[in-house]
mmCIF file of C-alpha atoms in Angstrom:
data_model
loop_
_atom_site.group_PDB
_atom_site.id
_atom_site.type_symbol
_atom_site.label_atom_id
_atom_site.label_comp_id
_atom_site.label_asym_id
_atom_site.label_seq_id
_atom_site.Cartn_x
_atom_site.Cartn_y
_atom_site.Cartn_z
ATOM 1 C CA UNK U 1 -1.468 -82.184 -4.080
ATOM 2 C CA UNK U 2 -4.364 -81.782 -1.703
ATOM 3 C CA UNK U 3 -3.971 -79.741 1.443
ATOM 4 C CA UNK U 4 -6.453 -80.286 4.165
ATOM 5 C CA UNK U 5 -8.304 -77.438 5.821
ATOM 6 C CA UNK U 6 -6.210 -77.427 9.005
ATOM 7 C CA UNK U 7 -2.970 -77.032 7.017
ATOM 8 C CA UNK U 8 -4.339 -73.998 5.120
ATOM 9 C CA UNK U 9 -5.495 -72.347 8.367
ATOM 10 C CA UNK U 10 -2.062 -73.040 9.905
ATOM 11 C CA UNK U 11 -0.291 -71.376 6.921
ATOM 12 C CA UNK U 12 -2.550 -68.293 7.089
ATOM 13 C CA UNK U 13 -1.992 -67.961 10.838
ATOM 14 C CA UNK U 14 1.789 -68.326 10.452
ATOM 15 C CA UNK U 15 1.995 -65.649 7.720
ATOM 16 C CA UNK U 16 -0.197 -63.283 9.735
ATOM 17 C CA UNK U 17 2.062 -63.666 12.783
ATOM 18 C CA UNK U 18 5.169 -63.107 10.630
ATOM 19 C CA UNK U 19 3.651 -59.888 9.252
ATOM 20 C CA UNK U 20 2.793 -58.661 12.754
ATOM 21 C CA UNK U 21 6.314 -59.390 14.027
ATOM 22 C CA UNK U 22 7.816 -57.648 10.964
ATOM 23 C CA UNK U 23 5.749 -54.456 11.475
ATOM 24 C CA UNK U 24 6.487 -54.417 15.210
ATOM 25 C CA UNK U 25 10.245 -54.722 14.617
ATOM 26 C CA UNK U 26 10.269 -52.002 11.936
ATOM 27 C CA UNK U 27 8.446 -49.535 14.173
ATOM 28 C CA UNK U 28 10.705 -50.387 17.107
ATOM 29 C CA UNK U 29 13.791 -49.617 14.990
ATOM 30 C CA UNK U 30 12.404 -46.170 14.158
ATOM 31 C CA UNK U 31 11.465 -46.601 10.503
ATOM 32 C CA UNK U 32 8.668 -44.325 9.302
ATOM 33 C CA UNK U 33 6.106 -46.324 7.335
ATOM 34 C CA UNK U 34 3.446 -43.614 7.314
ATOM 35 C CA UNK U 35 2.195 -42.310 3.934
ATOM 36 C CA UNK U 36 4.420 -39.749 2.180
ATOM 37 C CA UNK U 37 1.713 -37.045 2.198
ATOM 38 C CA UNK U 38 1.840 -36.828 5.994
ATOM 39 C CA UNK U 39 5.413 -35.523 5.866
ATOM 40 C CA UNK U 40 4.262 -32.174 4.428
ATOM 41 C CA UNK U 41 3.090 -31.175 7.897
ATOM 42 C CA UNK U 42 6.767 -30.781 8.842
ATOM 43 C CA UNK U 43 7.564 -28.319 6.029
ATOM 44 C CA UNK U 44 7.954 -24.835 7.540
ATOM 45 C CA UNK U 45 5.796 -21.955 6.350
ATOM 46 C CA UNK U 46 7.303 -19.196 4.223
ATOM 47 C CA UNK U 47 5.595 -16.527 6.301
ATOM 48 C CA UNK U 48 6.160 -16.490 10.085
ATOM 49 C CA UNK U 49 3.017 -14.482 10.886
ATOM 50 C CA UNK U 50 -0.660 -15.240 11.481
ATOM 51 C CA UNK U 51 -3.422 -13.661 9.414
ATOM 52 C CA UNK U 52 -4.677 -11.655 12.402
ATOM 53 C CA UNK U 53 -1.298 -9.853 12.546
ATOM 54 C CA UNK U 54 -1.838 -8.321 9.077
ATOM 55 C CA UNK U 55 -2.721 -4.608 9.245
ATOM 56 C CA UNK U 56 -2.518 -3.470 5.613
ATOM 57 C CA UNK U 57 -2.562 -5.028 2.161
ATOM 58 C CA UNK U 58 -1.512 -3.565 -1.200
ATOM 59 C CA UNK U 59 -2.065 -5.184 -4.578
ATOM 60 C CA UNK U 60 -0.465 -4.113 -7.853
ATOM 61 C CA UNK U 61 -1.782 -5.970 -10.886
ATOM 62 C CA UNK U 62 -1.285 -4.671 -14.417
ATOM 63 C CA UNK U 63 -1.827 -0.898 -14.136
ATOM 64 C CA UNK U 64 -4.190 -1.161 -11.155
ATOM 65 C CA UNK U 65 -3.127 -0.367 -7.561
ATOM 66 C CA UNK U 66 -5.485 -1.312 -4.719
ATOM 67 C CA UNK U 67 -4.774 -0.680 -1.027
ATOM 68 C CA UNK U 68 -6.655 -2.024 1.995
ATOM 69 C CA UNK U 69 -6.354 -1.371 5.693
ATOM 70 C CA UNK U 70 -7.744 -3.171 8.718
ATOM 71 C CA UNK U 71 -10.005 -0.821 10.655
ATOM 72 C CA UNK U 72 -10.627 -2.581 13.956
ATOM 73 C CA UNK U 73 -10.027 -5.643 16.084
ATOM 74 C CA UNK U 74 -12.631 -7.693 14.249
ATOM 75 C CA UNK U 75 -11.049 -10.252 11.884
ATOM 76 C CA UNK U 76 -13.162 -9.019 8.966
ATOM 77 C CA UNK U 77 -13.131 -5.230 9.219
ATOM 78 C CA UNK U 78 -11.279 -4.073 6.120
ATOM 79 C CA UNK U 79 -11.535 -0.778 4.247
ATOM 80 C CA UNK U 80 -10.318 -0.060 0.753
ATOM 81 C CA UNK U 81 -8.099 3.031 0.865
ATOM 82 C CA UNK U 82 -7.043 3.240 -2.803
ATOM 83 C CA UNK U 83 -8.386 3.937 -5.411
ATOM 84 C CA UNK U 84 -11.590 4.471 -3.393
ATOM 85 C CA UNK U 85 -12.229 4.969 0.298
ATOM 86 C CA UNK U 86 -14.967 2.406 0.963
ATOM 87 C CA UNK U 87 -15.770 -0.850 2.777
ATOM 88 C CA UNK U 88 -13.955 -3.849 1.297
ATOM 89 C CA UNK U 89 -15.398 -7.293 0.577
ATOM 90 C CA UNK U 90 -14.622 -9.438 3.609
ATOM 91 C CA UNK U 91 -14.821 -12.622 1.518
ATOM 92 C CA UNK U 92 -12.289 -11.426 -1.092
ATOM 93 C CA UNK U 93 -9.820 -10.241 1.568
ATOM 94 C CA UNK U 94 -10.226 -13.373 3.712
ATOM 95 C CA UNK U 95 -9.664 -15.655 0.707
ATOM 96 C CA UNK U 96 -6.339 -13.959 -0.056
ATOM 97 C CA UNK U 97 -5.108 -13.629 3.534
ATOM 98 C CA UNK U 98 -5.845 -17.259 4.396
ATOM 99 C CA UNK U 99 -3.390 -18.388 1.711
ATOM 100 C CA UNK U 100 -0.322 -17.012 3.508
ATOM 101 C CA UNK U 101 -0.138 -19.416 6.493
ATOM 102 C CA UNK U 102 -0.399 -22.451 4.181
ATOM 103 C CA UNK U 103 2.407 -21.327 1.827
ATOM 104 C CA UNK U 104 5.208 -23.818 2.525
ATOM 105 C CA UNK U 105 8.931 -23.819 1.724
ATOM 106 C CA UNK U 106 8.762 -26.833 -0.592
ATOM 107 C CA UNK U 107 11.133 -25.384 -3.200
ATOM 108 C CA UNK U 108 13.395 -22.482 -2.330
ATOM 109 C CA UNK U 109 15.718 -20.718 -4.796
ATOM 110 C CA UNK U 110 17.857 -17.632 -4.366
ATOM 111 C CA UNK U 111 16.246 -14.806 -6.368
ATOM 112 C CA UNK U 112 18.893 -13.839 -8.929
ATOM 113 C CA UNK U 113 18.201 -11.891 -12.129
ATOM 114 C CA UNK U 114 18.611 -15.114 -14.096
ATOM 115 C CA UNK U 115 16.122 -16.998 -11.881
ATOM 116 C CA UNK U 116 13.619 -14.120 -12.022
ATOM 117 C CA UNK U 117 13.735 -14.130 -15.815
ATOM 118 C CA UNK U 118 13.385 -17.926 -15.990
ATOM 119 C CA UNK U 119 10.355 -17.957 -13.676
ATOM 120 C CA UNK U 120 8.549 -14.962 -15.197
ATOM 121 C CA UNK U 121 9.119 -12.506 -12.332
ATOM 122 C CA UNK U 122 9.571 -8.932 -13.572
ATOM 123 C CA UNK U 123 8.526 -5.319 -12.935
ATOM 124 C CA UNK U 124 5.067 -5.942 -14.442
ATOM 125 C CA UNK U 125 4.314 -9.053 -12.363
ATOM 126 C CA UNK U 126 1.360 -9.021 -9.937
ATOM 127 C CA UNK U 127 2.607 -7.955 -6.509
ATOM 128 C CA UNK U 128 1.150 -8.322 -3.021
ATOM 129 C CA UNK U 129 2.588 -6.242 -0.185
ATOM 130 C CA UNK U 130 1.613 -7.019 3.392
ATOM 131 C CA UNK U 131 2.242 -4.776 6.396
ATOM 132 C CA UNK U 132 1.933 -6.290 9.863
ATOM 133 C CA UNK U 133 0.804 -4.534 13.049
ATOM 134 C CA UNK U 134 4.480 -4.292 14.092
ATOM 135 C CA UNK U 135 5.232 -2.475 10.765
ATOM 136 C CA UNK U 136 7.131 -5.423 9.206
ATOM 137 C CA UNK U 137 6.551 -5.546 5.438
ATOM 138 C CA UNK U 138 6.548 -8.640 3.241
ATOM 139 C CA UNK U 139 6.265 -8.556 -0.524
ATOM 140 C CA UNK U 140 5.278 -11.391 -2.855
ATOM 141 C CA UNK U 141 5.825 -11.035 -6.609
ATOM 142 C CA UNK U 142 4.021 -13.661 -8.669
ATOM 143 C CA UNK U 143 5.642 -15.312 -11.672
ATOM 144 C CA UNK U 144 4.619 -17.988 -14.140
ATOM 145 C CA UNK U 145 3.171 -21.462 -13.568
ATOM 146 C CA UNK U 146 5.285 -24.555 -13.029
ATOM 147 C CA UNK U 147 5.559 -27.257 -15.723
ATOM 148 C CA UNK U 148 2.243 -28.975 -14.889
ATOM 149 C CA UNK U 149 0.333 -25.743 -14.197
ATOM 150 C CA UNK U 150 -0.537 -26.709 -10.606
ATOM 151 C CA UNK U 151 1.500 -24.023 -8.803
ATOM 152 C CA UNK U 152 3.200 -20.708 -9.545
ATOM 153 C CA UNK U 153 6.619 -19.309 -8.806
ATOM 154 C CA UNK U 154 6.739 -16.322 -6.478
ATOM 155 C CA UNK U 155 9.555 -14.153 -5.173
ATOM 156 C CA UNK U 156 9.235 -13.237 -1.505
ATOM 157 C CA UNK U 157 10.994 -10.161 -0.144
ATOM 158 C CA UNK U 158 11.344 -10.239 3.634
ATOM 159 C CA UNK U 159 11.628 -7.320 6.103
ATOM 160 C CA UNK U 160 15.173 -5.929 6.352
ATOM 161 C CA UNK U 161 15.503 -6.894 10.020
ATOM 162 C CA UNK U 162 15.151 -10.599 9.145
ATOM 163 C CA UNK U 163 18.324 -10.398 7.012
ATOM 164 C CA UNK U 164 16.995 -12.982 4.540
ATOM 165 C CA UNK U 165 17.801 -12.461 0.869
ATOM 166 C CA UNK U 166 14.803 -12.543 -1.502
ATOM 167 C CA UNK U 167 13.841 -16.129 -2.328
ATOM 168 C CA UNK U 168 11.725 -17.770 -5.031
ATOM 169 C CA UNK U 169 9.203 -20.393 -3.920
ATOM 170 C CA UNK U 170 6.545 -22.570 -5.531
ATOM 171 C CA UNK U 171 3.177 -21.498 -4.104
ATOM 172 C CA UNK U 172 -0.484 -22.297 -4.662
ATOM 173 C CA UNK U 173 -2.125 -20.986 -7.834
ATOM 174 C CA UNK U 174 -4.835 -19.706 -5.499
ATOM 175 C CA UNK U 175 -2.694 -16.568 -5.023
ATOM 176 C CA UNK U 176 -3.137 -15.877 -8.741
ATOM 177 C CA UNK U 177 -6.873 -16.672 -8.602
ATOM 178 C CA UNK U 178 -7.291 -14.372 -5.587
ATOM 179 C CA UNK U 179 -5.955 -11.424 -7.610
ATOM 180 C CA UNK U 180 -7.702 -12.220 -10.903
ATOM 181 C CA UNK U 181 -11.028 -10.643 -10.046
ATOM 182 C CA UNK U 182 -12.977 -7.663 -11.279
ATOM 183 C CA UNK U 183 -12.465 -4.468 -9.305
ATOM 184 C CA UNK U 184 -16.027 -4.462 -7.947
ATOM 185 C CA UNK U 185 -15.447 -7.900 -6.396
ATOM 186 C CA UNK U 186 -13.102 -6.176 -3.910
ATOM 187 C CA UNK U 187 -15.993 -4.011 -2.704
ATOM 188 C CA UNK U 188 -18.616 -4.963 -0.151
ATOM 189 C CA UNK U 189 -21.860 -5.851 -1.936
ATOM 190 C CA UNK U 190 -23.871 -2.912 -0.596
ATOM 191 C CA UNK U 191 -21.183 -0.532 -1.920
ATOM 192 C CA UNK U 192 -21.193 -1.914 -5.460
ATOM 193 C CA UNK U 193 -22.877 0.228 -8.029
ATOM 194 C CA UNK U 194 -25.388 -1.643 -10.143
ATOM 195 C CA UNK U 195 -25.287 -0.694 -13.791
ATOM 196 C CA UNK U 196 -28.637 -0.471 -15.630
#
């Protein structure tokens, strides 16, 4: 069966118009045909504060305790207070602090003893404690990786006034990477001692 050129053009035009009408009607009826990845913008953040509200930072990893404090109004003016009293590495602090606003409530579980054990959260787990300028304190205790090793489980303990029970969330592995650094990487370069 031979179709002439005009018939083929007519078919293509008709199908194009049908597709246009279909898309117009779907959008008018309120269906969302946008890609799935766009919906993540609507997921609320775990932490309701901005990085500039953070006044102090404490890290407990293995047997090492490190404490930092913001020393001025500049965004990158951090001092290490424990175990040394010296200028901190702005890059190391900024990397860690910038992770908090992007931590979303994708998976949220009530932190029971059973859940803590299942997700590798215990007394020896790496812990980050944040104190805000208004004295509110948040604590994040890191656990083990998820099944495909793309994220980690973390228990978040909220300030008492928020009346939220501790929850376990899936967060970026970048929190783990931010803590897994040599001690001298927390120090400003000019303060680091160079070994012979």
